[in-house]
Short mmCIF file of C-alpha atoms in Angstrom, two decimals:
data_model
loop_
_atom_site.label_atom_id
_atom_site.label_comp_id
_atom_site.label_asym_id
_atom_site.label_seq_id
_atom_site.Cartn_x
_atom_site.Cartn_y
_atom_site.Cartn_z
CA MET A 1 2.31 18.11 -19.35
CA PRO A 2 3.02 14.09 -18.62
CA GLN A 3 1.85 11.62 -21.02
CA ASN A 4 -0.83 8.84 -19.72
CA PRO A 5 -1.97 10.43 -16.66
CA PHE A 6 -4.60 7.77 -15.72
CA ALA A 7 -5.06 4.04 -16.24
CA GLY A 8 -6.85 3.39 -19.63
CA PHE A 9 -6.38 7.09 -20.87
CA GLY A 10 -5.01 6.89 -24.51
CA ASP A 11 -3.45 9.62 -26.01
CA ASP A 12 -6.29 9.55 -28.95
CA LEU A 13 -8.78 10.41 -25.95
CA MET A 14 -6.48 13.11 -24.18
CA GLN A 15 -5.76 15.09 -27.14
CA ARG A 16 -9.33 15.88 -28.14
CA SER A 17 -10.17 19.44 -28.05
CA CYS A 18 -13.81 18.76 -26.19
CA ASP A 19 -14.48 20.01 -22.88
CA THR A 20 -13.82 16.73 -21.23
CA ALA A 21 -10.41 16.33 -22.65
CA GLY A 22 -9.52 19.62 -21.24
CA PHE A 23 -11.13 19.34 -17.97
CA LEU A 24 -9.08 16.02 -17.71
CA ARG A 25 -5.87 17.28 -18.50
CA ARG A 26 -6.21 20.00 -16.12
CA SER A 27 -7.07 17.83 -13.44
CA ALA A 28 -4.51 15.17 -14.32
CA SER A 29 -1.89 18.34 -14.02
CA SER A 30 -2.89 19.46 -11.17
CA TRP A 31 -2.88 16.03 -9.51
CA PHE A 32 0.53 15.30 -10.54
CA ASN A 33 1.95 18.41 -8.76
CA GLY A 34 0.10 18.06 -5.43
CA ARG A 35 -3.07 19.60 -5.93
CA LEU A 36 -5.70 17.18 -5.01
CA ASP A 37 -8.14 19.89 -4.56
CA ALA A 38 -7.74 21.34 -8.09
CA GLY A 39 -7.28 17.92 -9.39
CA LEU A 40 -11.00 16.76 -7.97
CA HIS A 41 -12.27 20.19 -8.99
CA CYS A 42 -11.70 19.75 -12.82
CA ALA A 43 -12.43 15.96 -12.53
CA ARG A 44 -15.82 16.63 -11.20
CA ALA A 45 -16.59 19.18 -13.96
CA ALA A 46 -14.68 16.28 -16.61
CA ALA A 47 -17.47 13.71 -15.40
CA ALA A 48 -20.24 16.20 -15.13
CA SER A 49 -19.68 17.88 -19.07
CA ASN A 50 -19.76 14.48 -20.62
CA ARG A 51 -22.13 12.63 -18.37
CA GLN A 52 -24.47 12.13 -21.36
CA GLN A 53 -22.26 10.83 -23.88
CA PRO A 54 -21.86 6.84 -23.65
CA ASP A 55 -18.26 6.99 -25.77
CA GLU A 56 -15.01 6.05 -23.97
CA LEU A 57 -14.00 9.68 -22.97
CA GLY A 58 -17.05 9.81 -20.97
CA GLN A 59 -16.57 6.88 -18.98
CA LEU A 60 -13.02 7.29 -18.40
CA ALA A 61 -13.94 11.02 -17.08
CA GLN A 62 -15.92 9.08 -14.76
CA PHE A 63 -13.50 6.50 -13.81
CA TRP A 64 -10.68 9.17 -13.46
CA TYR A 65 -13.41 11.16 -10.76
CA VAL A 66 -13.68 7.89 -8.63
CA GLY A 67 -9.73 7.30 -8.86
CA LEU A 68 -9.32 11.03 -7.26
CA LEU A 69 -12.17 10.43 -4.85
CA ILE A 70 -10.77 7.04 -3.94
CA LYS A 71 -7.19 9.20 -3.10
CA ALA A 72 -9.11 11.89 -1.19
CA ARG A 73 -10.45 8.68 0.54
CA ASP A 74 -14.05 9.96 -0.22
CA LEU A 75 -14.98 6.17 -0.46
CA ASP A 76 -18.56 6.56 0.15
CA ALA A 77 -18.64 9.12 -3.00
CA GLY A 78 -16.58 6.78 -4.77
CA ARG A 79 -18.36 3.91 -4.61
CA ARG A 80 -21.69 5.90 -5.58
CA VAL A 81 -20.42 7.24 -8.51
CA LEU A 82 -18.77 3.85 -9.80
CA ASP A 83 -22.27 2.37 -9.33
CA ALA A 84 -23.93 4.88 -11.14
CA VAL A 85 -21.41 4.39 -14.32
CA GLU A 86 -21.84 0.80 -13.91
CA ALA A 87 -25.66 1.16 -13.76
CA GLY A 88 -25.99 3.66 -16.83
CA ARG A 89 -23.64 2.28 -19.19
CA GLY A 90 -25.57 0.70 -22.08
CA GLY A 91 -24.47 -2.17 -24.10
CA ALA A 92 -21.23 -4.05 -24.14
CA ALA A 93 -18.33 -2.26 -23.01
CA SER A 94 -14.96 -2.76 -24.53
CA ASP A 95 -12.08 -4.60 -23.26
CA ARG A 96 -10.40 -1.28 -22.12
CA MET A 97 -13.11 -0.14 -20.38
CA THR A 98 -13.79 -3.20 -18.48
CA ALA A 99 -10.23 -3.51 -17.53
CA VAL A 100 -10.35 0.21 -16.27
CA LYS A 101 -13.80 -0.74 -14.04
CA HIS A 102 -11.75 -3.64 -12.52
CA ASN A 103 -8.80 -1.33 -11.56
CA VAL A 104 -10.71 1.46 -10.33
CA ARG A 105 -13.16 -0.94 -8.32
CA GLY A 106 -9.95 -2.93 -6.88
CA SER A 107 -8.48 0.39 -5.71
CA LEU A 108 -11.68 1.58 -4.15
CA LEU A 109 -11.88 -2.18 -2.41
CA PHE A 110 -8.07 -1.81 -1.10
CA ALA A 111 -8.49 1.73 0.29
CA MET A 112 -11.86 0.23 2.26
CA GLY A 113 -9.40 -2.45 3.62
CA SER A 114 -11.11 -5.52 1.58
CA VAL A 115 -7.55 -6.82 0.28
CA ASP A 116 -7.90 -9.97 -1.23
CA ASP A 117 -11.08 -8.91 -2.90
CA ALA A 118 -9.25 -5.88 -4.12
CA MET A 119 -6.00 -8.08 -5.71
CA ASP A 120 -8.51 -10.31 -7.34
CA GLU A 121 -10.30 -7.20 -9.11
CA ILE A 122 -7.04 -5.54 -10.03
CA SER A 123 -5.35 -9.13 -11.60
CA THR A 124 -8.50 -9.35 -13.46
CA GLY A 125 -8.48 -6.24 -15.09
CA LEU A 126 -4.84 -6.68 -15.27
CA ARG A 127 -5.46 -9.94 -17.40
CA ILE A 128 -8.11 -7.64 -19.55
CA ALA A 129 -5.63 -5.29 -20.40
CA GLU A 130 -2.86 -7.43 -21.35
CA ARG A 131 -5.24 -9.50 -23.58
CA CYS A 132 -6.06 -6.15 -25.34
CA GLY A 133 -2.73 -4.66 -25.12
CA ASP A 134 -2.99 -1.61 -23.13
CA ARG A 135 0.02 -1.19 -21.41
CA SER A 136 -1.34 1.48 -19.06
CA LEU A 137 -2.90 -0.31 -16.72
CA ARG A 138 0.38 -2.00 -15.76
CA PRO A 139 1.96 0.59 -13.23
CA PRO A 140 -0.63 1.48 -11.26
CA SER A 141 -1.73 -2.35 -10.88
CA TYR A 142 1.36 -3.60 -9.85
CA VAL A 143 1.55 -0.49 -6.87
CA VAL A 144 -1.86 -2.20 -5.47
CA LEU A 145 -0.74 -5.65 -6.08
CA ALA A 146 2.67 -5.09 -4.53
CA LEU A 147 1.16 -3.48 -1.36
CA GLY A 148 -1.56 -6.03 -1.14
CA ALA A 149 1.33 -9.07 -0.92
CA LEU A 150 3.42 -6.54 1.30
CA ARG A 151 0.49 -6.28 3.85
CA ARG A 152 0.10 -10.13 3.68
CA ALA A 153 3.60 -10.67 4.24
CA ASP A 154 3.74 -12.53 1.18
CA MET A 155 7.15 -11.25 0.20
CA ARG A 156 7.63 -13.37 -2.87
CA ALA A 157 4.74 -11.97 -4.62
CA CYS A 158 5.67 -8.45 -3.32
CA ARG A 159 9.07 -8.78 -5.34
CA HIS A 160 7.72 -10.14 -8.04
CA PHE A 161 5.29 -6.77 -8.59
CA VAL A 162 8.09 -4.41 -7.79
CA ASP A 163 10.29 -6.10 -10.30
CA LYS A 164 7.68 -5.89 -13.22
CA LEU A 165 7.22 -1.66 -11.51
CA SER A 166 11.08 -1.46 -12.00
CA ASP A 167 11.02 -2.60 -15.63
CA GLU A 168 7.63 -0.22 -16.12
CA ALA A 169 9.88 2.70 -14.69
CA LEU A 170 12.07 2.50 -17.50
CA LEU A 171 9.60 3.59 -19.81
CA GLY A 172 8.97 6.89 -17.61
CA TYR A 173 5.62 6.27 -16.83
CA PHE A 174 3.10 8.85 -15.58
CA GLY A 175 2.84 8.55 -11.51
CA GLN A 176 6.37 7.40 -10.67
CA ALA A 177 6.33 7.90 -6.95
CA PRO A 178 3.74 5.69 -5.60
CA GLY A 179 6.37 2.73 -7.64
CA ALA A 180 8.99 4.11 -6.04
CA TRP A 181 7.68 4.32 -2.70
CA VAL A 182 6.36 0.67 -2.58
CA ALA A 183 9.96 -0.55 -4.05
CA ALA A 184 11.40 1.16 -0.77
CA GLN A 185 9.12 -0.74 1.41
CA ALA A 186 10.10 -4.08 -0.46
CA VAL A 187 13.70 -3.49 0.06
CA GLU A 188 13.44 -2.33 3.50
CA ALA A 189 11.20 -5.50 4.52
CA ARG A 190 13.85 -7.50 2.78
CA SER A 191 17.07 -6.12 3.60
CA GLY A 192 16.46 -3.49 6.51
CA VAL A 193 16.22 0.32 5.97
CA ASP A 194 19.78 1.05 5.19
CA SER A 195 19.37 -1.10 1.94
CA ALA A 196 16.51 1.08 1.33
CA ALA A 197 18.34 4.57 1.65
CA SER A 198 19.19 5.88 -1.74
CA LEU A 199 15.37 5.08 -2.67
CA ILE A 200 14.03 7.19 0.40
CA ALA A 201 16.61 10.08 -0.27
CA GLY A 202 15.29 9.79 -4.14
CA ILE A 203 12.14 10.19 -3.11
CA VAL A 204 12.58 13.09 -0.38
CA THR A 205 14.64 15.23 -2.52
CA ASN A 206 12.77 15.38 -5.33
CA PRO A 207 9.89 18.06 -4.77
CA VAL A 208 7.54 16.64 -7.71
CA VAL A 209 7.78 12.92 -6.63
CA LEU A 210 7.44 13.99 -3.05
CA ARG A 211 4.42 15.97 -3.39
CA GLN A 212 2.64 13.35 -5.81
CA LEU A 213 3.26 10.61 -3.57
CA LEU A 214 2.14 12.53 -0.63
CA VAL A 215 -1.37 13.05 -2.42
CA SER A 216 -1.38 9.32 -3.65
CA GLU A 217 -0.64 7.22 -0.68
CA PRO A 218 -1.88 8.52 2.86
CA ALA A 219 0.55 6.10 4.70
CA ALA A 220 3.99 7.59 2.83
CA ALA A 221 4.46 10.75 5.11
CA SER A 222 4.58 8.77 8.14
CA TRP A 223 6.42 5.96 6.86
CA LEU A 224 9.15 8.26 5.25
CA VAL A 225 9.51 10.21 8.57
CA ARG A 226 9.96 6.88 10.64
CA ALA A 227 12.52 5.48 7.57
CA CYS A 228 14.37 8.33 7.61
CA VAL A 229 14.68 8.73 11.39
CA LYS A 230 16.01 5.11 11.63
CA LEU A 231 18.53 6.12 8.84
CA GLY A 232 19.73 9.04 11.17
CA ALA A 233 18.81 11.49 8.13
CA HIS A 234 16.50 14.01 10.54
CA ASP A 235 16.86 16.43 7.72
CA LEU A 236 15.10 14.31 5.42
CA ALA A 237 12.62 13.36 8.19
CA LYS A 238 12.07 17.07 8.83
CA VAL A 239 11.71 17.61 4.87
CA SER A 240 9.18 15.00 4.83
CA ALA A 241 7.09 16.37 8.03
CA GLU A 242 7.37 20.13 6.73
CA GLU A 243 6.10 19.04 3.26
CA SER A 244 3.02 17.14 4.49
CA ALA A 245 2.03 19.97 6.86
CA ALA A 246 2.44 22.54 4.15
CA MET A 247 0.26 20.50 1.68
CA ALA A 248 -2.22 19.98 4.96
CA ALA A 249 -2.32 23.85 5.04
CA GLU A 250 -2.90 24.28 1.15
CA GLN A 251 -5.94 21.95 1.29
CA PRO A 252 -7.55 22.17 4.36
CA GLU A 253 -10.83 20.14 3.60
CA PHE A 254 -9.25 16.85 3.02
CA SER A 255 -8.75 14.90 6.19
CA VAL A 256 -6.50 12.52 4.84
CA ILE A 257 -3.85 14.90 4.12
CA ARG A 258 -4.31 16.54 7.41
CA GLY A 259 -4.45 13.12 9.01
CA SER A 260 -1.02 12.04 7.69
CA ALA A 261 0.70 15.17 8.16
CA LEU A 262 -0.33 15.06 12.01
CA HIS A 263 1.14 11.20 12.09
CA ALA A 264 4.03 12.47 10.20
CA ALA A 265 4.71 15.54 13.18
CA GLY A 266 3.70 13.17 15.61
CA LEU A 267 6.40 11.09 14.85
CA LEU A 268 9.17 13.37 14.36
CA GLU A 269 8.23 15.71 17.52
CA GLN A 270 7.45 12.47 19.53
CA ASP A 271 4.29 14.49 20.19
CA ALA A 272 1.30 11.99 21.71
CA ALA A 273 -1.29 14.17 21.19
CA LYS A 274 -0.60 15.05 17.57
CA LEU A 275 -0.69 11.13 17.20
CA HIS A 276 -4.04 11.11 18.97
CA GLU A 277 -5.28 13.39 16.54
CA ALA A 278 -3.87 11.60 13.43
CA ALA A 279 -5.74 8.54 14.75
CA ASP A 280 -9.04 10.21 15.55
CA ILE A 281 -9.63 11.98 12.11
CA HIS A 282 -7.67 9.71 9.38
CA PRO A 283 -10.42 8.43 6.96
CA ASP A 284 -8.10 5.76 6.28
CA ARG A 285 -8.55 2.59 8.54
CA TRP A 286 -4.95 1.32 8.25
CA CYS A 287 -3.32 4.66 8.67
CA ALA A 288 -5.40 5.62 11.50
CA ALA A 289 -4.19 2.27 13.55
CA SER A 290 -0.78 2.94 12.12
CA ALA A 291 -0.96 6.23 14.04
CA ARG A 292 -2.56 4.49 17.05
CA GLU A 293 0.27 2.11 17.32
CA ASP A 294 2.86 4.64 17.07
CA LEU A 295 1.01 6.50 19.94
CA ALA A 296 1.32 3.30 21.72
CA SER A 297 5.07 2.86 21.17
CA LEU A 298 5.11 6.29 22.44
CA LEU A 299 3.13 5.77 25.95
CA ALA A 300 5.22 2.14 26.55
CA VAL A 301 8.00 4.37 27.87
CA ARG A 302 5.96 5.62 30.95
CA CYS A 303 5.41 2.77 33.38
CA SER A 304 1.94 4.50 34.15
CA GLU A 305 0.66 3.98 30.68
CA ARG A 306 0.88 0.42 30.86
CA ASP A 307 -2.81 -0.44 30.74
CA ARG A 308 -3.37 2.04 27.99
CA THR A 309 -0.75 0.98 25.82
CA ILE A 310 -2.28 -2.61 26.01
CA ARG A 311 -6.06 -1.14 25.17
CA ILE A 312 -4.25 0.73 22.01
CA LEU A 313 -2.37 -1.92 20.83
CA GLU A 314 -5.33 -4.61 21.10
CA SER A 315 -7.57 -1.99 19.10
CA VAL A 316 -4.71 -1.71 16.55
CA LEU A 317 -4.42 -5.38 16.15
CA ASP A 318 -8.51 -5.47 15.35
CA THR A 319 -8.14 -3.10 13.08
CA TYR A 320 -5.29 -4.53 11.17
CA ALA A 321 -6.84 -7.70 11.17
CA ALA A 322 -10.04 -6.32 9.91
CA VAL A 323 -8.43 -4.94 6.87
CA GLY A 324 -6.26 -7.98 6.27
CA ALA A 325 -2.78 -6.34 7.24
CA THR A 326 -1.27 -10.03 8.14
CA ARG A 327 2.42 -8.15 8.63
CA ASP A 328 1.33 -5.58 10.69
CA SER A 329 -0.82 -7.91 12.94
CA ALA A 330 2.26 -10.31 13.55
CA ARG A 331 4.11 -7.00 14.71
CA VAL A 332 1.48 -6.40 16.88
CA VAL A 333 1.31 -9.41 18.65
CA ASN A 334 5.04 -9.67 19.16
CA LYS A 335 4.51 -6.21 21.13
CA LEU A 336 1.86 -7.65 22.98
CA ARG A 337 3.43 -10.40 23.93
CA GLU A 338 5.97 -8.06 25.43
CA TYR A 339 3.39 -7.14 27.89
CA GLY A 340 2.28 -10.74 28.40
CA VAL A 341 -1.12 -10.76 26.54
CA ARG A 342 -1.18 -13.82 24.13
CA ARG A 343 -3.10 -13.01 20.92
CA GLY A 344 -3.19 -15.16 17.70
CA THR A 345 -2.60 -14.03 14.30
CA THR A 346 -3.26 -15.48 11.05
CA ARG A 347 -0.66 -17.04 9.07
CA THR A 348 1.99 -14.68 7.91
CA VAL A 349 2.99 -16.42 4.24
CA GLU A 350 -0.16 -17.66 1.98
CA CYS A 351 -0.25 -21.10 1.38
CA GLU A 352 -2.49 -23.04 -0.87
CA GLY A 353 -4.26 -25.99 0.41
CA THR A 354 -2.62 -28.70 2.82
CA VAL A 355 0.40 -26.97 4.59
CA PRO A 356 3.34 -29.81 3.55
CA HIS A 357 4.98 -32.17 6.11
CA GLY A 358 2.72 -31.17 8.84
CA LEU A 359 4.44 -27.87 9.17
CA THR A 360 2.79 -25.44 11.37
CA ASN A 361 1.75 -21.67 10.11
CA THR A 362 5.21 -20.32 11.34
CA GLU A 363 7.19 -23.32 10.16
CA PHE A 364 5.67 -22.68 6.79
CA ALA A 365 6.63 -19.29 6.81
CA VAL A 366 10.07 -19.62 7.62
CA ALA A 367 10.67 -22.35 5.43
CA GLU A 368 8.88 -20.19 2.59
CA LEU A 369 11.38 -17.47 3.28
CA VAL A 370 14.51 -19.56 3.61
CA SER A 371 14.10 -21.35 0.57
CA GLN A 372 14.08 -17.75 -1.28
CA GLY A 373 17.49 -17.34 0.08
CA HIS A 374 16.99 -15.17 3.13
CA THR A 375 19.21 -15.03 6.43
CA ASN A 376 17.68 -15.98 9.68
CA ASN A 377 18.21 -12.22 10.69
CA GLU A 378 16.09 -11.22 7.28
CA VAL A 379 13.42 -13.92 7.85
CA GLY A 380 13.02 -12.69 11.52
CA ARG A 381 12.95 -9.03 10.38
CA GLN A 382 10.18 -9.91 8.14
CA LEU A 383 8.25 -12.15 10.32
CA PHE A 384 9.03 -10.21 13.65
CA ILE A 385 10.48 -12.48 15.45
CA SER A 386 13.98 -13.09 16.45
CA ARG A 387 16.59 -14.58 14.74
CA HIS A 388 16.75 -17.52 17.33
CA THR A 389 12.92 -18.01 17.03
CA VAL A 390 13.60 -18.06 13.51
CA ALA A 391 16.54 -20.85 14.11
CA PHE A 392 14.19 -22.86 16.26
CA HIS A 393 11.30 -23.35 13.81
CA LEU A 394 13.94 -24.12 11.00
CA LYS A 395 15.04 -26.85 12.80
CA LYS A 396 11.57 -28.02 13.22
CA VAL A 397 11.25 -28.07 9.58
CA PHE A 398 14.31 -29.72 8.69
CA GLN A 399 13.15 -32.60 11.10
CA LYS A 400 9.72 -33.23 9.55
CA MET A 401 11.40 -32.93 6.23
CA ASN A 402 14.05 -34.89 6.70
CA ILE A 403 16.48 -32.62 5.42
CA THR A 404 19.60 -30.96 6.97
CA SER A 405 20.59 -28.24 4.82
CA ARG A 406 19.05 -24.90 3.43
CA VAL A 407 20.44 -26.20 -0.09
CA GLU A 408 18.13 -29.36 0.58
CA LEU A 409 15.09 -27.05 1.63
CA ALA A 410 15.34 -24.94 -1.59
CA ALA A 411 15.36 -27.88 -3.79
CA ALA A 412 12.60 -29.61 -2.02
CA TRP A 413 10.55 -26.59 -1.68
CA LYS A 414 10.23 -26.19 -5.22
CA VAL A 415 7.67 -28.77 -5.34
CA PHE A 416 5.21 -26.45 -3.47
CA SER A 417 5.97 -23.10 -5.27
#
């Protein structure tokens, strides 16, 4: 049985011989092996068996149940249970319970698309956990914070949290799969998919890691297929899609798993009908928008589908903007420009306060990434613009900052970091 199955669960609580601890151990083991259905069943039993008890184990059982409801994307039920836990809790909560509450609420907010609020909640919980010496919240917190930074195109913060995840991975923490996946995404965003090839292969060829990832992160199946196809590793793409389909067949009651499987299959087979169905049934808003974006890319090769492609991309852009996915919005804006449709997007790199030297938002984003040592190609890949456009904006940055080299930019930029 893996250790530390959920943020905040200490060995002292999990080793108890009561029904609640037993249900929790079975729930964690089921989820770890890719059975979200059995995991939820046991989590529900754990939450019900100790509902009247105000001790930490009873509260943790409720939080664990909410955590699995989030993974199932039953967000309304998760919110109701979480609100009931907070309303029914008497007296002052321990620091550990307070930290877990913030972590779970942050995870719920992230799944709902409230990225900024989610990251605030997660960060608050992490600070409390560190103050009371509880290390167990670190890995799941770093995963959400890294994914949030990636969605906002804040690559400096993303790499910071991925580095912290790597440190925690050396300790063999429970739930390594999401950490490996977010690390692969960060490497791909920075240096291209070839640089992430070993990480991707490691995930796909490890059945336990792959199954755990597919019931933890609904965007993982399609990302793995897309990345493997780019690598030319069609055998790995097929494994990812087939495992996702098998899990959907095993657990047909979860539209989140079925939607992810259809998205992966639609990408692999270039099947517009499957991509359309995935977008229709997926309960995760970001994932549904991603399936629609892939559908638009498939339709784009047909001249007769031009108007439909534009409509789909515009709806995708609206959803990405609504869920705080700045990096994805920038990509879709550039796709629309290819059709002569001009749509604005938000700043791609976070800047606190006034933008220095009168830089535009795009110039700030370019300067931020160049100051970190990125090449023009790497900056272009992260901001979804050409290297020639990067060079144009960098020239403007040099003029406005009265500097002449990337070295001077890196030195001057430390003032704003």
